[in-house]
Coordinates of C-alpha atoms and ligand atoms in Angstrom, one line a residue:
X4 CA 100.4 -266.3 -86.2
X5 CA 97.9 -263.6 -86.9
X6 CA 98.5 -260.4 -85.0
X7 CA 95.2 -258.7 -84.0
X8 CA 95.2 -255.1 -85.1
X9 CA 91.7 -253.7 -84.9
X10 CA 89.2 -252.7 -82.3
X11 CA 87.1 -255.5 -80.8
X12 CA 83.6 -254.0 -80.4
X13 CA 80.3 -256.0 -80.1
X14 CA 82.0 -259.2 -81.1
X15 CA 83.5 -257.8 -84.3
X16 CA 86.8 -256.4 -85.6
X17 CA 86.3 -252.8 -86.4
X18 CA 88.5 -250.0 -87.8
X19 CA 88.7 -246.8 -85.7
X20 CA 86.2 -244.2 -86.8
X21 CA 89.0 -241.8 -87.6
X22 CA 91.0 -244.4 -89.5
X23 CA 94.0 -243.6 -87.2
X24 CA 96.4 -246.3 -86.2
X25 CA 99.4 -246.5 -83.9
X26 CA 102.5 -248.8 -84.0
X27 CA 103.2 -251.4 -81.5
X28 CA 106.8 -252.6 -81.5
X29 CA 108.9 -255.4 -80.2
X30 CA 111.2 -253.6 -77.8
X31 CA 113.8 -256.4 -78.1
X32 CA 114.3 -255.8 -81.8
X33 CA 112.6 -252.5 -82.7
X34 CA 110.5 -254.4 -85.2
X35 CA 106.9 -253.0 -85.8
X36 CA 104.5 -255.8 -84.8
X37 CA 101.3 -254.2 -86.0
X38 CA 99.7 -250.9 -86.9
X39 CA 96.8 -251.1 -84.5
X40 CA 93.5 -249.2 -84.9
X41 CA 93.6 -246.3 -82.4
X42 CA 90.4 -245.7 -80.5
X43 CA 89.3 -242.1 -79.8
X44 CA 86.2 -240.7 -78.2
X45 CA 83.9 -241.9 -81.0
X46 CA 85.1 -245.5 -80.8
X47 CA 84.9 -245.5 -77.0
X48 CA 81.4 -244.3 -77.4
X49 CA 80.6 -247.2 -79.7
X50 CA 82.2 -249.7 -77.4
X51 CA 80.3 -248.3 -74.4
X52 CA 77.1 -248.5 -76.3
X53 CA 77.8 -252.1 -77.2
X54 CA 78.6 -252.9 -73.6
X55 CA 75.4 -251.1 -72.4
X56 CA 73.3 -253.0 -74.8
X57 CA 74.8 -256.3 -73.8
X58 CA 74.4 -255.5 -70.2
X59 CA 70.7 -254.8 -70.6
X60 CA 70.1 -257.8 -72.9
X61 CA 68.1 -260.8 -71.6
X62 CA 70.9 -263.1 -72.8
X63 CA 73.3 -261.7 -70.3
X64 CA 71.1 -260.3 -67.6
X65 CA 69.0 -263.4 -67.3
X66 CA 71.8 -265.9 -67.8
X67 CA 72.0 -268.3 -64.9
X68 CA 74.9 -267.8 -62.6
X69 CA 75.9 -271.4 -63.3
X70 CA 76.1 -270.7 -66.9
X71 CA 78.2 -267.6 -66.3
X72 CA 80.5 -269.7 -64.3
X73 CA 80.8 -272.2 -67.2
X74 CA 81.6 -269.5 -69.6
X75 CA 84.4 -268.1 -67.4
X76 CA 85.8 -271.6 -67.0
X77 CA 85.7 -272.1 -70.7
X78 CA 87.5 -268.8 -71.3
X79 CA 90.2 -270.0 -69.0
X80 CA 90.4 -273.2 -71.0
X81 CA 90.7 -271.3 -74.3
X82 CA 93.5 -269.1 -72.8
X83 CA 95.2 -272.4 -71.8
X84 CA 94.7 -273.9 -75.2
X85 CA 96.3 -270.8 -76.9
X86 CA 98.9 -270.3 -74.2
X87 CA 101.9 -270.7 -76.5
X88 CA 100.5 -268.2 -79.0
X89 CA 99.4 -265.7 -76.3
X90 CA 102.8 -265.9 -74.5
X91 CA 104.6 -265.3 -77.8
X92 CA 102.5 -262.3 -78.5
X93 CA 103.1 -261.0 -75.0
X94 CA 106.8 -261.5 -75.2
X95 CA 107.1 -259.8 -78.6
X96 CA 104.9 -256.9 -77.6
X97 CA 106.3 -256.3 -74.1
X98 CA 109.9 -257.5 -74.3
X99 CA 109.6 -259.8 -71.2
X100 CA 111.2 -263.2 -71.4
X101 CA 109.1 -266.0 -72.9
X102 CA 109.8 -268.0 -69.7
X103 CA 107.9 -265.3 -67.7
X104 CA 105.1 -265.0 -70.2
X105 CA 104.6 -268.7 -70.7
X106 CA 105.4 -270.2 -67.3
X107 CA 104.2 -267.5 -65.0
X108 CA 101.7 -265.1 -66.7
X109 CA 99.7 -267.5 -68.8
X110 CA 99.1 -270.1 -66.1
X111 CA 98.0 -267.3 -63.7
X112 CA 95.5 -266.0 -66.2
X113 CA 94.0 -269.5 -66.6
X114 CA 93.9 -269.9 -62.8
X115 CA 92.3 -266.5 -62.5
X116 CA 89.4 -267.2 -64.9
X117 CA 88.8 -270.5 -63.0
X118 CA 88.9 -268.8 -59.6
X119 CA 86.3 -266.2 -60.6
X120 CA 84.2 -268.9 -62.4
X121 CA 83.9 -270.3 -58.9
X122 CA 82.6 -266.9 -57.6
X123 CA 80.0 -266.4 -60.3
X124 CA 77.3 -268.6 -58.7
X125 CA 78.1 -267.7 -55.1
X126 CA 77.1 -264.1 -55.2
X127 CA 74.2 -263.7 -52.8
X128 CA 72.5 -261.2 -50.5
X129 CA 71.3 -261.5 -47.0
X130 CA 68.1 -261.5 -45.1
X131 CA 68.3 -258.9 -42.4
X132 CA 66.3 -258.8 -39.1
X133 CA 64.7 -255.3 -39.0
X134 CA 62.2 -253.6 -36.8
X135 CA 58.5 -253.8 -37.7
X136 CA 56.5 -256.2 -39.8
X137 CA 58.9 -256.4 -42.7
X138 CA 61.0 -258.8 -44.6
X139 CA 64.3 -257.0 -45.5
X140 CA 66.8 -258.6 -47.9
X141 CA 69.7 -257.5 -50.0
X142 CA 70.5 -258.2 -53.6
X143 CA 74.1 -258.1 -54.9
X144 CA 73.7 -256.6 -58.4
X145 CA 76.3 -255.9 -61.0
X146 CA 77.5 -252.3 -61.3
X147 CA 76.8 -252.1 -65.0
X148 CA 79.4 -251.1 -67.6
X149 CA 82.9 -251.3 -66.2
X150 CA 85.9 -249.6 -67.8
X151 CA 89.1 -251.5 -67.2
X152 CA 92.3 -249.6 -67.9
X153 CA 95.5 -251.6 -67.7
X154 CA 99.2 -251.0 -68.1
X155 CA 101.9 -252.6 -70.3
X156 CA 103.9 -254.6 -67.7
X157 CA 101.6 -257.6 -67.3
X158 CA 99.2 -256.9 -70.2
X159 CA 97.1 -260.1 -70.2
X160 CA 97.5 -261.0 -66.6
X161 CA 96.4 -257.6 -65.3
X162 CA 93.5 -257.5 -67.8
X163 CA 92.3 -260.9 -66.4
X164 CA 92.6 -259.5 -62.8
X165 CA 89.9 -257.1 -63.7
X166 CA 87.9 -258.7 -66.5
X167 CA 87.4 -262.0 -64.8
X168 CA 85.8 -260.7 -61.6
X169 CA 83.8 -258.0 -63.5
X170 CA 82.3 -260.7 -65.7
X171 CA 81.8 -263.1 -62.8
X172 CA 79.7 -260.4 -61.2
X173 CA 77.6 -260.0 -64.3
X174 CA 78.9 -256.6 -65.6
X175 CA 79.8 -255.7 -69.2
X176 CA 83.3 -254.5 -69.8
X177 CA 85.2 -252.1 -72.0
X178 CA 88.9 -252.9 -71.7
X179 CA 91.5 -250.3 -72.6
X180 CA 94.9 -252.0 -72.9
X181 CA 98.1 -249.9 -72.9
X182 CA 99.2 -248.5 -76.2
X183 CA 102.6 -250.2 -75.8
X184 CA 101.1 -253.7 -75.5
X185 CA 97.6 -254.0 -77.0
X186 CA 97.8 -257.4 -78.7
X187 CA 96.9 -260.1 -76.1
X188 CA 94.0 -258.1 -74.8
X189 CA 92.5 -258.0 -78.3
X190 CA 92.9 -261.8 -78.5
X191 CA 91.1 -262.1 -75.1
X192 CA 88.1 -260.2 -76.6
X193 CA 88.0 -262.7 -79.4
X194 CA 88.3 -265.7 -77.1
X195 CA 85.5 -264.4 -74.9
X196 CA 83.1 -264.7 -77.8
X197 CA 84.4 -268.1 -78.7
X198 CA 83.8 -269.2 -75.1
X199 CA 80.2 -268.2 -75.5
X200 CA 79.9 -264.8 -73.9
X201 CA 77.4 -262.6 -75.7
X202 CA 79.1 -260.2 -78.1
X203 CA 79.4 -256.8 -76.5
X204 CA 80.0 -258.2 -73.0
X205 CA 83.7 -257.7 -73.5
X206 CA 84.9 -254.9 -75.8
X207 CA 88.6 -254.0 -76.3
X208 CA 89.7 -250.5 -77.4
X209 CA 93.4 -249.9 -77.7
X210 CA 94.5 -246.3 -78.0
X211 CA 96.4 -243.6 -76.2
X212 CA 95.6 -243.0 -72.5
X213 CA 94.9 -239.3 -73.1
X214 CA 92.3 -240.1 -75.7
X215 CA 90.8 -243.6 -75.4
X216 CA 91.5 -243.9 -71.7
X217 CA 90.3 -240.4 -70.8
X218 CA 87.1 -240.9 -73.0
X219 CA 86.3 -244.0 -71.0
X220 CA 86.8 -242.3 -67.7
X221 CA 84.6 -239.4 -68.7
X222 CA 81.9 -241.4 -70.4
X223 CA 78.5 -240.8 -68.6
X224 CA 77.4 -244.3 -69.4
X225 CA 80.3 -246.1 -67.7
X226 CA 79.6 -246.9 -64.1
X227 CA 83.0 -247.9 -62.7
X228 CA 86.6 -247.6 -63.6
X229 CA 89.1 -250.3 -62.5
X230 CA 92.6 -249.0 -63.1
X231 CA 96.2 -250.3 -62.8
X232 CA 99.0 -247.9 -63.7
X233 CA 101.0 -245.0 -62.4
X234 CA 100.1 -242.9 -59.4
X235 CA 100.1 -239.8 -61.5
X236 CA 97.6 -241.2 -64.0
X237 CA 95.5 -242.6 -61.1
X238 CA 95.2 -239.1 -59.7
X239 CA 94.0 -237.8 -63.0
X240 CA 91.5 -240.6 -63.4
X241 CA 90.1 -240.0 -59.9
X242 CA 89.6 -236.3 -60.7
X243 CA 88.1 -236.9 -64.1
X244 CA 85.8 -239.6 -62.7
X245 CA 84.3 -237.2 -60.2
X246 CA 82.1 -235.4 -62.8
X247 CA 80.1 -238.6 -63.3
X248 CA 80.7 -240.0 -59.8
X249 CA 82.0 -243.3 -61.0
X250 CA 83.0 -246.0 -58.7
X251 CA 86.8 -246.0 -59.0
X252 CA 89.5 -248.5 -57.9
X253 CA 93.2 -247.8 -58.3
X254 CA 96.1 -250.1 -58.2
X255 CA 99.1 -247.8 -58.5
X256 CA 102.8 -247.5 -58.2
X257 CA 105.2 -248.5 -55.5
X258 CA 108.6 -248.2 -54.0
X259 CA 108.5 -251.4 -52.0
X260 CA 111.0 -252.2 -49.3
X261 CA 112.7 -255.6 -49.1
X262 CA 114.1 -255.7 -45.6
X263 CA 117.0 -258.1 -44.9
X264 CA 117.9 -258.7 -41.3
X265 CA 121.3 -260.1 -40.2
X266 CA 119.6 -263.2 -38.9
X267 CA 118.1 -264.1 -42.3
X268 CA 119.1 -267.0 -44.5
X269 CA 121.4 -264.7 -46.4
X270 CA 121.5 -266.8 -49.6
X271 CA 117.7 -266.9 -49.7
X272 CA 117.5 -263.2 -49.0
X273 CA 119.9 -262.4 -51.8
X274 CA 117.9 -264.5 -54.2
X275 CA 114.6 -262.9 -53.1
X276 CA 116.0 -259.4 -53.3
X277 CA 117.2 -260.2 -56.8
X278 CA 113.9 -261.6 -58.1
X279 CA 112.2 -258.8 -56.2
X280 CA 113.8 -256.1 -58.3
X281 CA 115.0 -257.9 -61.5
X282 CA 112.0 -260.1 -62.3
X283 CA 110.1 -258.6 -65.2
X284 CA 113.0 -256.2 -65.8
X285 CA 111.8 -254.3 -62.7
X286 CA 108.7 -253.2 -64.5
X287 CA 106.6 -254.5 -61.7
X288 CA 104.3 -252.4 -59.5
X289 CA 105.4 -254.4 -56.4
X290 CA 109.1 -254.5 -57.3
X291 CA 111.3 -254.6 -54.3
X292 CA 113.1 -251.5 -55.5
X293 CA 114.4 -250.5 -52.0
X294 CA 116.6 -253.2 -50.5
X295 CA 117.1 -252.4 -46.8
X296 CA 120.0 -254.4 -45.3
X297 CA 121.0 -254.6 -41.6
X298 CA 124.5 -253.1 -41.1
X299 CA 126.1 -256.3 -39.8
X300 CA 125.5 -258.2 -43.0
X301 CA 125.6 -255.2 -45.4
X302 CA 129.0 -255.9 -47.0
X303 CA 128.4 -259.7 -47.4
X304 CA 124.9 -259.1 -48.8
X305 CA 126.2 -256.5 -51.3
X306 CA 128.9 -258.8 -52.6
X307 CA 126.4 -261.7 -53.2
X308 CA 123.8 -259.4 -54.6
X309 CA 126.3 -257.9 -57.0
X310 CA 127.1 -261.5 -58.2
X311 CA 123.4 -262.2 -58.7
X312 CA 122.8 -259.0 -60.6
X313 CA 125.7 -259.8 -62.9
X314 CA 124.2 -263.2 -63.7
X315 CA 121.0 -261.5 -65.0
X316 CA 122.0 -261.8 -68.6
X317 CA 120.1 -259.5 -71.0
X318 CA 119.3 -260.9 -74.4
X319 CA 116.8 -262.4 -76.7
X320 CA 113.6 -262.8 -74.7
X321 CA 112.7 -266.0 -76.5
X322 CA 116.0 -267.6 -75.5
X323 CA 115.7 -269.8 -72.4
X324 CA 119.0 -268.6 -70.9
X325 CA 118.0 -264.9 -71.0
X326 CA 117.2 -263.5 -67.6
X327 CA 116.5 -259.9 -68.4
X328 CA 114.1 -258.9 -71.2
X329 CA 113.9 -255.6 -73.1
X330 CA 112.5 -252.4 -71.5
X331 CA 109.1 -252.0 -72.9
X332 CA 109.6 -248.7 -74.9
X333 CA 112.2 -246.1 -75.8
X334 CA 110.4 -243.7 -73.5
X335 CA 110.7 -246.1 -70.6
X336 CA 114.3 -246.8 -71.4
X337 CA 115.0 -243.0 -71.2
X338 CA 113.3 -242.8 -67.9
X339 CA 115.3 -245.7 -66.4
X340 CA 118.6 -244.3 -67.8
X341 CA 117.6 -240.9 -66.5
X342 CA 117.1 -242.2 -63.0
X343 CA 120.4 -244.0 -63.1
X344 CA 122.1 -240.7 -64.0
X345 CA 120.3 -239.0 -61.1
X346 CA 121.4 -241.8 -58.7
X347 CA 125.0 -241.1 -59.7
X348 CA 124.7 -237.4 -59.4
X349 CA 123.1 -237.6 -56.0
X350 CA 126.0 -239.6 -54.7
X351 CA 124.8 -243.2 -54.5
X352 CA 127.5 -245.7 -55.1
X353 CA 127.0 -247.7 -58.4
X354 CA 128.0 -251.3 -57.5
X355 CA 127.2 -252.8 -60.9
X356 CA 125.2 -252.3 -64.1
X357 CA 123.9 -248.8 -64.9
X358 CA 124.3 -249.2 -68.6
X359 CA 122.3 -249.4 -71.8
X360 CA 123.1 -252.6 -73.6
X361 CA 121.7 -254.5 -76.6
X362 CA 121.1 -257.9 -78.1
X363 CA 122.7 -258.3 -81.6
X364 CA 123.0 -254.5 -81.6
X365 CA 119.3 -254.0 -81.1
X366 CA 116.7 -253.4 -78.5
X367 CA 116.0 -251.5 -75.3
X368 CA 118.1 -253.2 -72.7
X369 CA 119.5 -252.0 -69.4
X370 CA 121.9 -254.1 -67.3
X371 CA 120.8 -255.1 -63.9
X372 CA 121.8 -252.2 -61.7
X373 CA 122.7 -252.0 -58.0
X374 CA 123.2 -248.7 -56.2
X375 CA 124.6 -249.0 -52.6
X376 CA 124.8 -246.5 -49.7
X377 CA 121.6 -244.9 -50.9
X378 CA 120.0 -242.4 -48.5
X379 CA 116.3 -242.8 -47.9
X380 CA 115.6 -239.3 -49.2
X381 CA 117.5 -239.7 -52.5
X382 CA 115.4 -239.6 -55.7
X383 CA 116.2 -243.2 -56.5
X384 CA 114.8 -244.2 -53.1
X385 CA 111.7 -242.1 -53.5
X386 CA 110.4 -242.3 -57.0
X387 CA 109.2 -245.4 -58.9
X388 CA 111.8 -246.1 -61.6
X389 CA 110.1 -249.2 -63.1
X390 CA 113.3 -250.7 -64.4
X391 CA 116.0 -253.2 -63.1
X392 CA 117.5 -250.7 -60.6
X393 CA 117.9 -251.6 -56.9
X394 CA 118.6 -249.0 -54.3
X395 CA 120.4 -250.6 -51.3
X396 CA 120.0 -248.8 -48.0
X397 CA 121.7 -249.8 -44.7
X398 CA 119.8 -249.9 -41.4
X399 CA 120.7 -250.3 -37.8
X400 CA 117.9 -252.1 -36.0
X401 CA 114.2 -253.0 -36.2
X402 CA 113.0 -249.5 -35.4
X403 CA 115.3 -248.0 -38.0
X404 CA 114.2 -250.6 -40.5
X405 CA 110.5 -249.8 -40.0
X406 CA 111.0 -246.1 -40.1
X407 CA 113.0 -246.3 -43.3
X408 CA 110.6 -248.8 -44.9
X409 CA 107.7 -246.5 -44.3
X410 CA 109.5 -243.3 -45.5
X411 CA 107.7 -243.2 -48.8
X412 CA 104.4 -242.0 -50.3
X413 CA 103.7 -245.5 -51.5
X414 CA 102.5 -248.6 -49.7
X415 CA 102.0 -251.4 -52.2
X416 CA 104.2 -254.3 -50.9
X417 CA 107.1 -255.2 -48.7
X418 CA 109.4 -258.2 -48.1
X419 CA 111.0 -259.2 -44.8
X420 CA 113.9 -261.6 -44.4
X421 CA 114.6 -263.0 -40.9
X422 CA 114.6 -266.2 -39.0
X423 CA 113.0 -264.5 -35.9
X424 CA 109.3 -265.2 -36.2
X425 CA 108.4 -262.5 -33.7
X426 CA 110.3 -259.9 -35.6
X427 CA 108.8 -261.0 -38.8
X428 CA 105.3 -260.5 -37.5
X429 CA 106.1 -257.2 -35.9
X430 CA 107.4 -255.9 -39.2
X431 CA 104.4 -257.3 -41.0
X432 CA 102.1 -255.3 -38.7
X433 CA 104.1 -252.1 -38.7
X434 CA 104.9 -251.8 -42.4
X435 CA 102.3 -249.7 -44.3
X436 CA 101.7 -251.9 -47.3
X437 CA 98.9 -253.9 -48.8
X438 CA 101.0 -257.0 -49.1
X439 CA 103.9 -258.3 -46.9
X440 CA 106.0 -261.2 -47.9
X441 CA 108.0 -263.0 -45.2
X442 CA 111.0 -264.9 -46.4
X443 CA 109.7 -264.8 -49.9
X444 CA 108.8 -262.2 -52.5
X445 CA 106.5 -261.8 -55.5
X446 CA 103.9 -264.4 -54.5
X447 CA 100.4 -264.0 -56.0
X448 CA 97.3 -266.1 -56.0
X449 CA 93.9 -265.4 -57.5
X450 CA 92.4 -266.0 -54.0
X451 CA 94.6 -263.5 -52.1
X452 CA 93.8 -259.7 -52.3
X453 CA 96.4 -257.4 -53.7
X454 CA 96.5 -253.6 -53.7
X455 CA 97.9 -250.6 -52.0
X456 CA 98.0 -248.5 -48.9
X457 CA 98.7 -244.8 -49.1
X458 CA 99.4 -243.4 -52.6
X459 CA 99.6 -246.9 -54.0
X460 CA 95.8 -246.7 -54.4
X461 CA 92.7 -248.3 -53.0
X462 CA 90.5 -251.2 -53.8
X463 CA 91.9 -254.7 -54.1
X464 CA 92.4 -257.0 -57.1
X465 CA 92.0 -260.8 -56.6
X466 CA 90.1 -262.5 -53.9
X467 CA 86.4 -262.8 -53.8
X468 CA 85.6 -260.1 -51.2
X469 CA 87.3 -257.3 -53.1
X470 CA 85.7 -258.4 -56.3
X471 CA 82.2 -258.1 -54.7
X472 CA 83.1 -254.7 -53.4
X473 CA 84.3 -253.4 -56.7
X474 CA 82.0 -255.1 -59.2
X475 CA 78.7 -255.3 -57.4
X476 CA 76.4 -252.9 -55.6
X477 CA 73.9 -253.7 -52.9
X478 CA 70.2 -253.2 -53.1
X479 CA 68.1 -253.4 -50.0
X480 CA 64.5 -254.6 -50.5
X481 CA 61.7 -254.1 -48.0
X482 CA 58.5 -256.2 -48.1
X483 CA 55.6 -255.4 -45.8
X484 CA 54.4 -258.8 -44.4
X485 CA 51.4 -257.7 -42.4
X486 CA 49.0 -257.1 -45.3
Ligands
NAI8 P1 100.2 -244.8 -67.2 O1 99.8 -245.0 -65.8 O2 100.0 -243.5 -67.7 O3 99.5 -245.9 -68.1 C1 98.7 -247.0 -67.7 C2 97.4 -247.0 -68.5 O4 96.7 -245.9 -68.3 C3 97.6 -247.2 -70.0 O5 96.6 -248.0 -70.5 C4 97.4 -245.7 -70.4 O6 97.0 -245.6 -71.8 C5 96.3 -245.3 -69.5 N1 96.2 -243.8 -69.4 C6 97.2 -242.9 -69.4 N2 96.7 -241.7 -69.2 C7 95.4 -241.8 -69.0 C8 94.3 -240.9 -68.7 N3 94.5 -239.6 -68.6 N4 93.0 -241.4 -68.6 C9 92.8 -242.7 -68.7 N5 93.8 -243.6 -69.0 C10 95.0 -243.2 -69.1 O7 101.8 -245.2 -67.2 P2 102.9 -245.0 -68.3 O8 102.8 -243.5 -68.8 O9 102.8 -246.0 -69.4 O10 104.2 -245.2 -67.5 C11 104.8 -244.2 -66.8 C12 105.3 -244.7 -65.4 O11 104.2 -245.1 -64.7 C13 106.2 -245.8 -65.4 O12 107.6 -245.4 -65.6 C14 106.0 -246.4 -64.1 O13 106.8 -245.8 -63.1 C15 104.6 -246.2 -63.8 N6 103.7 -247.3 -64.1 C16 103.3 -248.0 -63.0 C17 102.6 -249.2 -63.2 C18 102.1 -250.0 -62.1 O14 101.6 -251.0 -62.3 N7 102.3 -249.5 -60.9 C19 102.2 -249.6 -64.6 C20 102.6 -248.8 -65.6 C21 103.4 -247.7 -65.4
MG9 MG1 104.9 -253.3 -77.9

C-alpha cells in the first residue's frame, strides 16, 4: 500500500514550498507511517489559487448539476472500491479499531457522497410575488472557495461531511486535515480526480493548525470556513475569520449527558452508556461523557457498567477482538491521563480503569475508565476529556436530571433512557443539545442534521437544508416586466 505523503494541489502531488515535512505515526505502535509535506502560508496560497481557478473555470461552473451528481456518486463508488485500503490507512494513522474504520466510517463516507449526489441537481431558487410590475426570483449560488478544517478523530468521515455538500453545491474546496491523521484525506483528493472532478476543485493541504489552518482562515480569497474541532480553536477561527468576514460554521466539542432513568431497560442503557463513551476510545465529539443515573438504580447500573468497561479490551486495532484502540497521540494520551489524575484529586471515586496500558509493550493505550459519585461542578464533569473516561453522576428526579444535564457550556448531544414516552419527549425538549437520542446513542445518518447548541458551535453538518445554508448564497433577481 502506498502511503500518500505530499500535498494534493491542482490535481498533482506537490512538495511543500519550504521543503518541510512532519511525521505521522501509528499510535498503536509508535511506528512512523510517513513524513508528510507540511503546508505553510505559501502552499495554502497555491491551493487557494488552484481552487479559485477551478471555481471560475467553465468546466466546473458550467457543468450540469446532473453531471455534478454523477461525479459525487462516482466518488462514493471509488471510496467503496478502496474501502479496505482506506480503512487500513485510517486505523494505522488514528489508532481506532479496524472494525470501526471498515464497518462504520467507510460505509458512512460512501453513503454521504451518495446522499449529497442526490442534492446536487435539486438546488433551486424560488419565484417570489412582489409589489409592482416585476418578476422576482432567487438563485442559489455556490459560496466560492470553501476551506474545510477537520480533526483527527474521524478523519475521512468528517472530511466527507464537509467536502460532499460543498462540492454538491458547486464550490471548490481546500481541505486541511489534522496533522495527526492526514493520510486518508490525501487519498480522497486523488480519488476525486479519478472520479472526474476537474483538478483544483478539491485540494488537500496537511500541516499544523497554527500555520496551514490559520493561513486558510486568514486567506482573503477563501469565502467560507467549515470547521470541526475543539471549542478553543473554534473561537480562534471565528476571531481570525472576522477580518475577511468569512462565512463560518463550527462543529465543536461536547460534554454530552447520557441520562438513565430507573424505569429504563437497564441492560440496554448500560450498553448504550458504554458505547456512548468508549466507542472510538471516547475521542468522539458527541461522546456521552457524563452518565447521569437515577438514584434508585445507581448501584445496579454502576456494577453492570463496570463489567462492560472491563470487557473493553485494549489491543492491536487490526485484531477483531480488540474493543479499544490507541489514543491518537502522545499529547492526547497525556491530556487524558492528566484528567484522570484531576478526577482522583477532586475526589471522584475511581470504579475501574484509570491506567495507561500497552499492546506488546507499545502504543498509547488507556483502559476504559469509570468515575462514580462525580459532582456536576468537578473538572471531569465540565471539560471535554476526549478519551475513554466516563463521569457517572447520580440524580433524584426529572427536574434534577434536566438541571444537571444542562449544567455545561456545551450542547452537542444527549441520550435519554426510559420506558416512559412522555418523560422521554419532555427531556428531549428541555435538554439544550443539537441531537437527542432516546433509548439509543451515537446514531448518525447523512440525511439528519448534526451540530451544536451553546458553545458546541453553530451550523449543521449533514442533511440538505443545512448544506444549502452553509454552502450556497442567495441572489435575488428583479426583472421589470412592463417594458
Ligand atoms: P484542534 O481543534 O486544535 O484541531 C482540529 C483541527 O483544527 C486540526 O486540523 C488542526 O490542525 C486545526 N487547527 C488548530 N489550530 C488552528 C488554527 N489556529 N487555525 C485553523 N486551524 C487550526 O484540536 P486538537 O488540538 O487536535 O485537540 C485538542 C482537544 O480538542 C482534544 O483533546 C479534544 O478535547 C478537542 N477536540 C475536539 C474535537 C471535536 O470533534 N469536538 C476534535 C478534535 C479535538
Ligand atoms: Mg497518525
